[in-house]
PDB file of C-alpha atoms in Angstrom:
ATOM      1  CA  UNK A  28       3.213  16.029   2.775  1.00 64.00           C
ATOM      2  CA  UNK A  29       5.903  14.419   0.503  1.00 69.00           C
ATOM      3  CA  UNK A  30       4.311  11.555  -0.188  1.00 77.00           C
ATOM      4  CA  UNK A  31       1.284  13.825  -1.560  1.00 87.00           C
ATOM      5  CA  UNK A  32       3.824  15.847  -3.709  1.00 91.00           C
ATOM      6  CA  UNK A  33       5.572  12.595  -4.772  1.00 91.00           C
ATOM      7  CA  UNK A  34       1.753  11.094  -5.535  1.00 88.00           C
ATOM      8  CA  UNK A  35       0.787  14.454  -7.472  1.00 93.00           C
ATOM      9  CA  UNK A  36       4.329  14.629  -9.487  1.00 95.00           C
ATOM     10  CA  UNK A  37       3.434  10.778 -10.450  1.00 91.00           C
ATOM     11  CA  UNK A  38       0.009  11.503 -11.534  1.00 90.00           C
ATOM     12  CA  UNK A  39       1.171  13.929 -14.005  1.00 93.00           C
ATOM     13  CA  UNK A  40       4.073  11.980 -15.387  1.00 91.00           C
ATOM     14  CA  UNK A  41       1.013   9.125 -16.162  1.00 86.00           C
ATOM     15  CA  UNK A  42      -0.645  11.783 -17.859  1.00 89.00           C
ATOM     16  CA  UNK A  43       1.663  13.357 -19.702  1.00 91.00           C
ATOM     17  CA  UNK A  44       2.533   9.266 -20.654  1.00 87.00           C
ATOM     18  CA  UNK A  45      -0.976   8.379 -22.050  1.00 83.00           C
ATOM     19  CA  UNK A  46      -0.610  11.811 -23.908  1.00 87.00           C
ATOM     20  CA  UNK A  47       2.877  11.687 -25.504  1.00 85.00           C
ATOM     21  CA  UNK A  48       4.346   8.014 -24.394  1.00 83.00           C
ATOM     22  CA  UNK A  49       6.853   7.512 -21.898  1.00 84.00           C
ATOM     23  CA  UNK A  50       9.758   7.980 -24.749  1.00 86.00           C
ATOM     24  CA  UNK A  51       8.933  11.319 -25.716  1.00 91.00           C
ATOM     25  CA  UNK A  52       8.124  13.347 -22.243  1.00 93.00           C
ATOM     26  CA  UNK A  53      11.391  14.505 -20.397  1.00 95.00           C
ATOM     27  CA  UNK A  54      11.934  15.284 -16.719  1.00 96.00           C
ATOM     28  CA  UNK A  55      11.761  18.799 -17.969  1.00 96.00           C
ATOM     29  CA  UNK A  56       7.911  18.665 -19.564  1.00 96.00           C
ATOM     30  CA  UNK A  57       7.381  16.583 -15.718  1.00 96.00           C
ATOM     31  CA  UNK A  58       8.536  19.259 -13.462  1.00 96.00           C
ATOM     32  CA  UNK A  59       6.763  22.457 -15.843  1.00 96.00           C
ATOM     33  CA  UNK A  60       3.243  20.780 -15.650  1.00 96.00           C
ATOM     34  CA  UNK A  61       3.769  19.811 -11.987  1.00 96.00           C
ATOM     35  CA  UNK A  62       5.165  23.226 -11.179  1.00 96.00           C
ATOM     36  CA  UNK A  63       7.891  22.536 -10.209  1.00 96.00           C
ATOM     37  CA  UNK A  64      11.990  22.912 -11.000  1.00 96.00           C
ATOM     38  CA  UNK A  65      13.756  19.779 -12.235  1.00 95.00           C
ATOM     39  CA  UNK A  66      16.127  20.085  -9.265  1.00 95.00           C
ATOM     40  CA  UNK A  67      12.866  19.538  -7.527  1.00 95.00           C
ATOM     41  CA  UNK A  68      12.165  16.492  -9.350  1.00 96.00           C
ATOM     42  CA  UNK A  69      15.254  15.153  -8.303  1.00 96.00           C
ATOM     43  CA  UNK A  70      14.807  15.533  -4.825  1.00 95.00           C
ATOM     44  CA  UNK A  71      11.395  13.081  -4.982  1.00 94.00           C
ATOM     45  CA  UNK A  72      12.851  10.573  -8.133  1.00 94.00           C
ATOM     46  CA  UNK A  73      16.279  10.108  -9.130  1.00 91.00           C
ATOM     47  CA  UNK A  74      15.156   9.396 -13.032  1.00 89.00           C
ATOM     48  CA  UNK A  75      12.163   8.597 -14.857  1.00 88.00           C
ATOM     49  CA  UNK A  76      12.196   5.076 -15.001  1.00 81.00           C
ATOM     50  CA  UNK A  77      12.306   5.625 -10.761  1.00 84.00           C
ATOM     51  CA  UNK A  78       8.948   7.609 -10.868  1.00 87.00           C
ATOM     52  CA  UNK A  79       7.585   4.843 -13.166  1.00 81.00           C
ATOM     53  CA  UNK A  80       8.933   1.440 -10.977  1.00 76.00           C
ATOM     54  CA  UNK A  81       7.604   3.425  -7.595  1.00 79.00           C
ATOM     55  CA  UNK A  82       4.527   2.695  -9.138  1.00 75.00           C
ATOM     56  CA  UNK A  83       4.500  -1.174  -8.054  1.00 69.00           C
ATOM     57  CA  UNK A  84       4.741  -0.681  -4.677  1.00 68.00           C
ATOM     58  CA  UNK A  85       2.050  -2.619  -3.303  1.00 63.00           C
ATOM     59  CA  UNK A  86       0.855  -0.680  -0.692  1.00 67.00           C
ATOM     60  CA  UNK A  87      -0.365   1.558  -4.162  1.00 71.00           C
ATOM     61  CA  UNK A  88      -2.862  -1.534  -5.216  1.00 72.00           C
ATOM     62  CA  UNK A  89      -5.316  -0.997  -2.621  1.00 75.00           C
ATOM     63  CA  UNK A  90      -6.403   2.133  -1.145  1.00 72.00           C
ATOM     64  CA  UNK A  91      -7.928   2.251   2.446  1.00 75.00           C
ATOM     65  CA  UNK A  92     -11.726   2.232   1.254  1.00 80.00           C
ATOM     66  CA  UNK A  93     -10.992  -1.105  -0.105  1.00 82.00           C
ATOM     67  CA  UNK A  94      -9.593  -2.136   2.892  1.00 80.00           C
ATOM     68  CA  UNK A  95     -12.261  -1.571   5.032  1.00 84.00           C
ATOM     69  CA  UNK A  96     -14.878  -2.766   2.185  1.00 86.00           C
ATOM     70  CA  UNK A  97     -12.323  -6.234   2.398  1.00 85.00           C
ATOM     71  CA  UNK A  98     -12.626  -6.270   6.093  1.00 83.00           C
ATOM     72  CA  UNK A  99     -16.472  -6.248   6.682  1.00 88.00           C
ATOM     73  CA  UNK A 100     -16.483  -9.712   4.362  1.00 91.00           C
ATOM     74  CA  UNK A 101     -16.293 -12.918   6.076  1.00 91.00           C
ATOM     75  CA  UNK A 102     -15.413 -14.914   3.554  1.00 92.00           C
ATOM     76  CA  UNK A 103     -11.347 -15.146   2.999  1.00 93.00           C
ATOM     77  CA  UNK A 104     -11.990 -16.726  -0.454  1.00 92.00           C
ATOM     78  CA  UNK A 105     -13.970 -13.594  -0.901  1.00 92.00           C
ATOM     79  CA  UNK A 106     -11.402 -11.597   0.425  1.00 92.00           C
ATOM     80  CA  UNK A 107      -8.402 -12.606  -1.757  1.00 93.00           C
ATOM     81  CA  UNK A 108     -11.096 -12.485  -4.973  1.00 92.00           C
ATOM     82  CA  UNK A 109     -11.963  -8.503  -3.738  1.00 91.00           C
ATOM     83  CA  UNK A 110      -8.453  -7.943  -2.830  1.00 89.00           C
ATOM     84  CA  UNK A 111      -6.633  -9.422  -6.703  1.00 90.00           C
ATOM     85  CA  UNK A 112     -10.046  -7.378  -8.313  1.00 90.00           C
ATOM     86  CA  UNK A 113      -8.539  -4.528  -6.889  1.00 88.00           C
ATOM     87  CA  UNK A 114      -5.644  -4.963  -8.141  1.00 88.00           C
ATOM     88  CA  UNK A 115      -6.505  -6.084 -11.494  1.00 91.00           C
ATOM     89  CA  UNK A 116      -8.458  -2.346 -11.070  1.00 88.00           C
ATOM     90  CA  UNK A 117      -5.356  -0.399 -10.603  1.00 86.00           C
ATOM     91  CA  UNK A 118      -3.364  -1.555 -13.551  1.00 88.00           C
ATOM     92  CA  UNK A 119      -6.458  -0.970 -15.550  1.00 87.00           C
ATOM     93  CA  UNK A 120      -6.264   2.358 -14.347  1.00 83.00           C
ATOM     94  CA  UNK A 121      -2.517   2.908 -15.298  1.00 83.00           C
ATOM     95  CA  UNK A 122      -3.196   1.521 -18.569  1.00 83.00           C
ATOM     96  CA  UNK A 123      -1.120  -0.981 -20.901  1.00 85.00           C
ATOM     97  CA  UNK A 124       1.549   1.566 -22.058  1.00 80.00           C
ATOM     98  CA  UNK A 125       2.083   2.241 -18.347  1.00 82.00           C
ATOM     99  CA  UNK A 126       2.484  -1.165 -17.314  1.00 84.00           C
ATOM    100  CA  UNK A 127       4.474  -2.122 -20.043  1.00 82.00           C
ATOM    101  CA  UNK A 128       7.224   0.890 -19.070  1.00 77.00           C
ATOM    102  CA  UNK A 129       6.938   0.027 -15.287  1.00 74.00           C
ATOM    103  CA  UNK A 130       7.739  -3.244 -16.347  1.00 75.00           C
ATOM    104  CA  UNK A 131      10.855  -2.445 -18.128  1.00 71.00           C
ATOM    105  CA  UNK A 132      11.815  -0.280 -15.451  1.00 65.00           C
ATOM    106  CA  UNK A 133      11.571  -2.668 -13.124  1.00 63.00           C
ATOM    107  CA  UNK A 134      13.582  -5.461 -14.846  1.00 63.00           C
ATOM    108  CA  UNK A 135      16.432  -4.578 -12.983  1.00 50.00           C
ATOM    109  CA  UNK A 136      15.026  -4.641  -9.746  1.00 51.00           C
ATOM    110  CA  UNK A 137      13.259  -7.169  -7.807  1.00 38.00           C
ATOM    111  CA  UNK A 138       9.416  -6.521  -7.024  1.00 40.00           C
ATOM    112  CA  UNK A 139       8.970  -7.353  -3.432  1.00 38.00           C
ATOM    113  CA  UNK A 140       7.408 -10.925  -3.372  1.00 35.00           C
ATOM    114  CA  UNK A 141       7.194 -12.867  -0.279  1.00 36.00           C
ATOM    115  CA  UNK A 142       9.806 -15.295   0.086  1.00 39.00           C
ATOM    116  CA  UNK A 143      11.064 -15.660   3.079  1.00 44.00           C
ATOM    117  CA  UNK A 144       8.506 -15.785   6.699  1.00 47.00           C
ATOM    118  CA  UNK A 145       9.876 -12.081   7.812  1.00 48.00           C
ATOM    119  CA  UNK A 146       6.365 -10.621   8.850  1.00 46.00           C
ATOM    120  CA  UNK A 147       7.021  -7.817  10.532  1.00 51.00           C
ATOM    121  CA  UNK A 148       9.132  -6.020   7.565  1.00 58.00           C
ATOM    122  CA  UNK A 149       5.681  -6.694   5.139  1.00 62.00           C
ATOM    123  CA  UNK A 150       3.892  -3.542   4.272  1.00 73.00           C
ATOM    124  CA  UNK A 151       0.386  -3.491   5.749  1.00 76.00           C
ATOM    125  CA  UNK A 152      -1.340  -4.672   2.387  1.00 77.00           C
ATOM    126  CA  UNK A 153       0.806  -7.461   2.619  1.00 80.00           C
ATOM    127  CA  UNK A 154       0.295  -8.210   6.065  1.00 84.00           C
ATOM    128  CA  UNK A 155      -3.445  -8.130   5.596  1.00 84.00           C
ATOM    129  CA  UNK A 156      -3.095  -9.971   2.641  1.00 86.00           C
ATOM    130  CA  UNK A 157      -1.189 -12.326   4.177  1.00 90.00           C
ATOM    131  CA  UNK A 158      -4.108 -13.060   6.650  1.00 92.00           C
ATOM    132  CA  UNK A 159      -6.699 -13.608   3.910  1.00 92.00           C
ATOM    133  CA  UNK A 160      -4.704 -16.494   2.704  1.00 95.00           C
ATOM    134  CA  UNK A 161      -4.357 -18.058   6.262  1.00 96.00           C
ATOM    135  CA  UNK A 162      -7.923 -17.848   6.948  1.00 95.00           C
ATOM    136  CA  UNK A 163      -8.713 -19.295   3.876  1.00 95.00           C
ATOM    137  CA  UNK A 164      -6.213 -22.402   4.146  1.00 96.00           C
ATOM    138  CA  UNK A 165      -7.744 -22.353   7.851  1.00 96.00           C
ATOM    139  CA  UNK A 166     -11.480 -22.920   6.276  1.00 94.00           C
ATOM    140  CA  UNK A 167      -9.837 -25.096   3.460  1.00 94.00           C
ATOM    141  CA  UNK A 168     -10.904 -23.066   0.758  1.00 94.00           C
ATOM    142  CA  UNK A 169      -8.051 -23.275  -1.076  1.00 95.00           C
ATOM    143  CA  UNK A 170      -5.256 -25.504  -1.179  1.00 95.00           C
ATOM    144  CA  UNK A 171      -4.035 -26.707   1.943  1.00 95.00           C
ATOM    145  CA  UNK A 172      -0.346 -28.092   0.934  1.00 96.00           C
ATOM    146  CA  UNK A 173       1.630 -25.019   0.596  1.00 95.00           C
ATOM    147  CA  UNK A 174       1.906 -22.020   3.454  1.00 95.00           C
ATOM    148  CA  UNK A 175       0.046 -18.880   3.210  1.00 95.00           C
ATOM    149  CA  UNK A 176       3.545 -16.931   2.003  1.00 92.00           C
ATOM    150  CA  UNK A 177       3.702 -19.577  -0.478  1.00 94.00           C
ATOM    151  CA  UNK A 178       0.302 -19.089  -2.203  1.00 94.00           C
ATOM    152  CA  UNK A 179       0.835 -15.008  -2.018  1.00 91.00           C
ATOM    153  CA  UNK A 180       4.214 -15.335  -3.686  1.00 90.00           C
ATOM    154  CA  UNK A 181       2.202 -17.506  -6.312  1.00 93.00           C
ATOM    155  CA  UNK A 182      -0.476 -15.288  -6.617  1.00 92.00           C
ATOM    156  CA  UNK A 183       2.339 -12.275  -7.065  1.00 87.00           C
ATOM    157  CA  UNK A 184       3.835 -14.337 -10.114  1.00 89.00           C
ATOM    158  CA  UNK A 185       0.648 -14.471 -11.702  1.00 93.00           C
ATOM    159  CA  UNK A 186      -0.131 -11.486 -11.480  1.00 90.00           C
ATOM    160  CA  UNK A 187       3.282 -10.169 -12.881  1.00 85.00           C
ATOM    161  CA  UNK A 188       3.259 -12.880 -15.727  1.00 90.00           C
ATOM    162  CA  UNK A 189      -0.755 -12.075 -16.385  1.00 93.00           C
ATOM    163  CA  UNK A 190       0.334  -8.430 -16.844  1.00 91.00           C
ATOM    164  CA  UNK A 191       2.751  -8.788 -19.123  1.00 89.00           C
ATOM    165  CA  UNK A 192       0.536 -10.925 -20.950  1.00 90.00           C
ATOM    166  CA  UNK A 193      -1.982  -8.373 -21.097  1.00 92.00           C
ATOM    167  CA  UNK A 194       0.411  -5.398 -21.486  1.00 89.00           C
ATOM    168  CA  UNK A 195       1.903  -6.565 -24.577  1.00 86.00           C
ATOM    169  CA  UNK A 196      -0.311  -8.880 -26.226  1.00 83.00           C
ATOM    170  CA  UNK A 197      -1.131  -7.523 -29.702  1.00 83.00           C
ATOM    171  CA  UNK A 198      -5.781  -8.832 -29.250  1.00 86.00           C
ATOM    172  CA  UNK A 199      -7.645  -7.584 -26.128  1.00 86.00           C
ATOM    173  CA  UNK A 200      -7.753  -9.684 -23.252  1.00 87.00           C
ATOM    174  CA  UNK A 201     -10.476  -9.290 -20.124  1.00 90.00           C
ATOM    175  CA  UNK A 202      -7.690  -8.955 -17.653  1.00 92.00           C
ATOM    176  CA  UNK A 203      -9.492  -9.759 -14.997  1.00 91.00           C
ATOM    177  CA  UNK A 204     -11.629 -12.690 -16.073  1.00 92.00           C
ATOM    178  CA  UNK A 205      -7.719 -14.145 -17.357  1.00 92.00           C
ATOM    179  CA  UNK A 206      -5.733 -13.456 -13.830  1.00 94.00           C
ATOM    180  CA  UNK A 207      -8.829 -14.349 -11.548  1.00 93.00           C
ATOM    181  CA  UNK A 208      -9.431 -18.175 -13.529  1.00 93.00           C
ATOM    182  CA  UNK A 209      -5.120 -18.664 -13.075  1.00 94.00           C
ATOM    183  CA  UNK A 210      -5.848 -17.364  -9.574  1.00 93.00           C
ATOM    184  CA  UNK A 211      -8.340 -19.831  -8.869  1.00 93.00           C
ATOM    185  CA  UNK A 212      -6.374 -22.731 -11.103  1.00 93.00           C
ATOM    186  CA  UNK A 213      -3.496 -22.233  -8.710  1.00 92.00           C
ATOM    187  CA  UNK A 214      -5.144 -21.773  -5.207  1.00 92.00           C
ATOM    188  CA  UNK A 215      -7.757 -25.195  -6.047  1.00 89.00           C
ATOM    189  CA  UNK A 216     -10.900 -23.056  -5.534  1.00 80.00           C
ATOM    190  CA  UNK A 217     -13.706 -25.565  -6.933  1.00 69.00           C
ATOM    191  CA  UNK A 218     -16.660 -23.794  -8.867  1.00 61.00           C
ATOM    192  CA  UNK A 219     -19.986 -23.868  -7.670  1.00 55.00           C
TER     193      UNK A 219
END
């Protein structure tokens, strides 16, 4: 039940965002359109900039629809490409202006990139993402030299560096097309 009020407070912050720009909507113009009291507000975010960084979590990429769609493909190469799609989907979805405050938001605080072997603390994306990358360095689809954390930190770089490319580059840029070539540069997936 939070976690739907926290979603639904979010979704009208992005709105109000794309309609007036992050700068000029307060915490008060948040709380009126979500109907609820800035106190309120406080109890799910402790700022703006927190509503805006929650966004990156990365359990918020994928929803569960793409997670079964991921899990009736066989191929782990396939997998990974669905998976980063996805991805690539939801910042779409936020927009450039979005991405470009969750980014400043979040300079301060570090995204949640695997670098270390602790499994068990992943998120479930991560832990299912995590197994597309193993099965795929198991069926030598990609590059075989590095460990399956290893190539998902990578591919989390990428993506972050990609973004900001795409968030504040000044021409138009086919997101996806961009991240899923650097993707494929990194991880040694030959073309057929």
């Amino acid at each position: 039940m939070k976690d739907n009020k926290k979603r639904e407070i979010q979704q009208i912050a992005l709105d109000l965002f794309r309609q007036e720009t992050y700068e000029k909507v307060s915490v008060n113009q948040i709380a009126k359109a979500a109907g609820i009291s800035k106190n309120t507000f406080y109890y799910y975010f402790t700022s703006k900039e927190e509503l805006v960084r929650d966004i990156l979590r990365p359990e918020l990429f994928i929803d569960e629809d793409v997670i079964i769609q991921l899990s009736a493909l066989d191929d782990p190469l396939e997998q990974i490409h669905a998976l980063n799609e996805s991805m690539i989907r939801y910042f779409v979805k936020l927009g450039k202006p979005i991405v470009k405050v969750a980014f400043r938001a979040n300079l301060n605080n570090e995204f949640p990139i695997v670098e270390k072997d602790n499994y068990h603390e992943l998120p479930m994306i991560m832990k299912i993402t995590m197994n597309f990358f193993k099965r795929a360095i198991e069926a030598k689809v990609i590059r075989t030299d590095l460990k399956a954390h290893q190539l998902m930190a990578l591919t989390g770089v990428i993506l972050f560096g990609v973004l900001q490319m795409w968030a504040s580059a000044p021409r138009e840029l086919d997101l996806e097309k961009f991240f899923m070539g650097q993707i494929d540069a990194v991880l040694c997936v030959k073309k057929a």
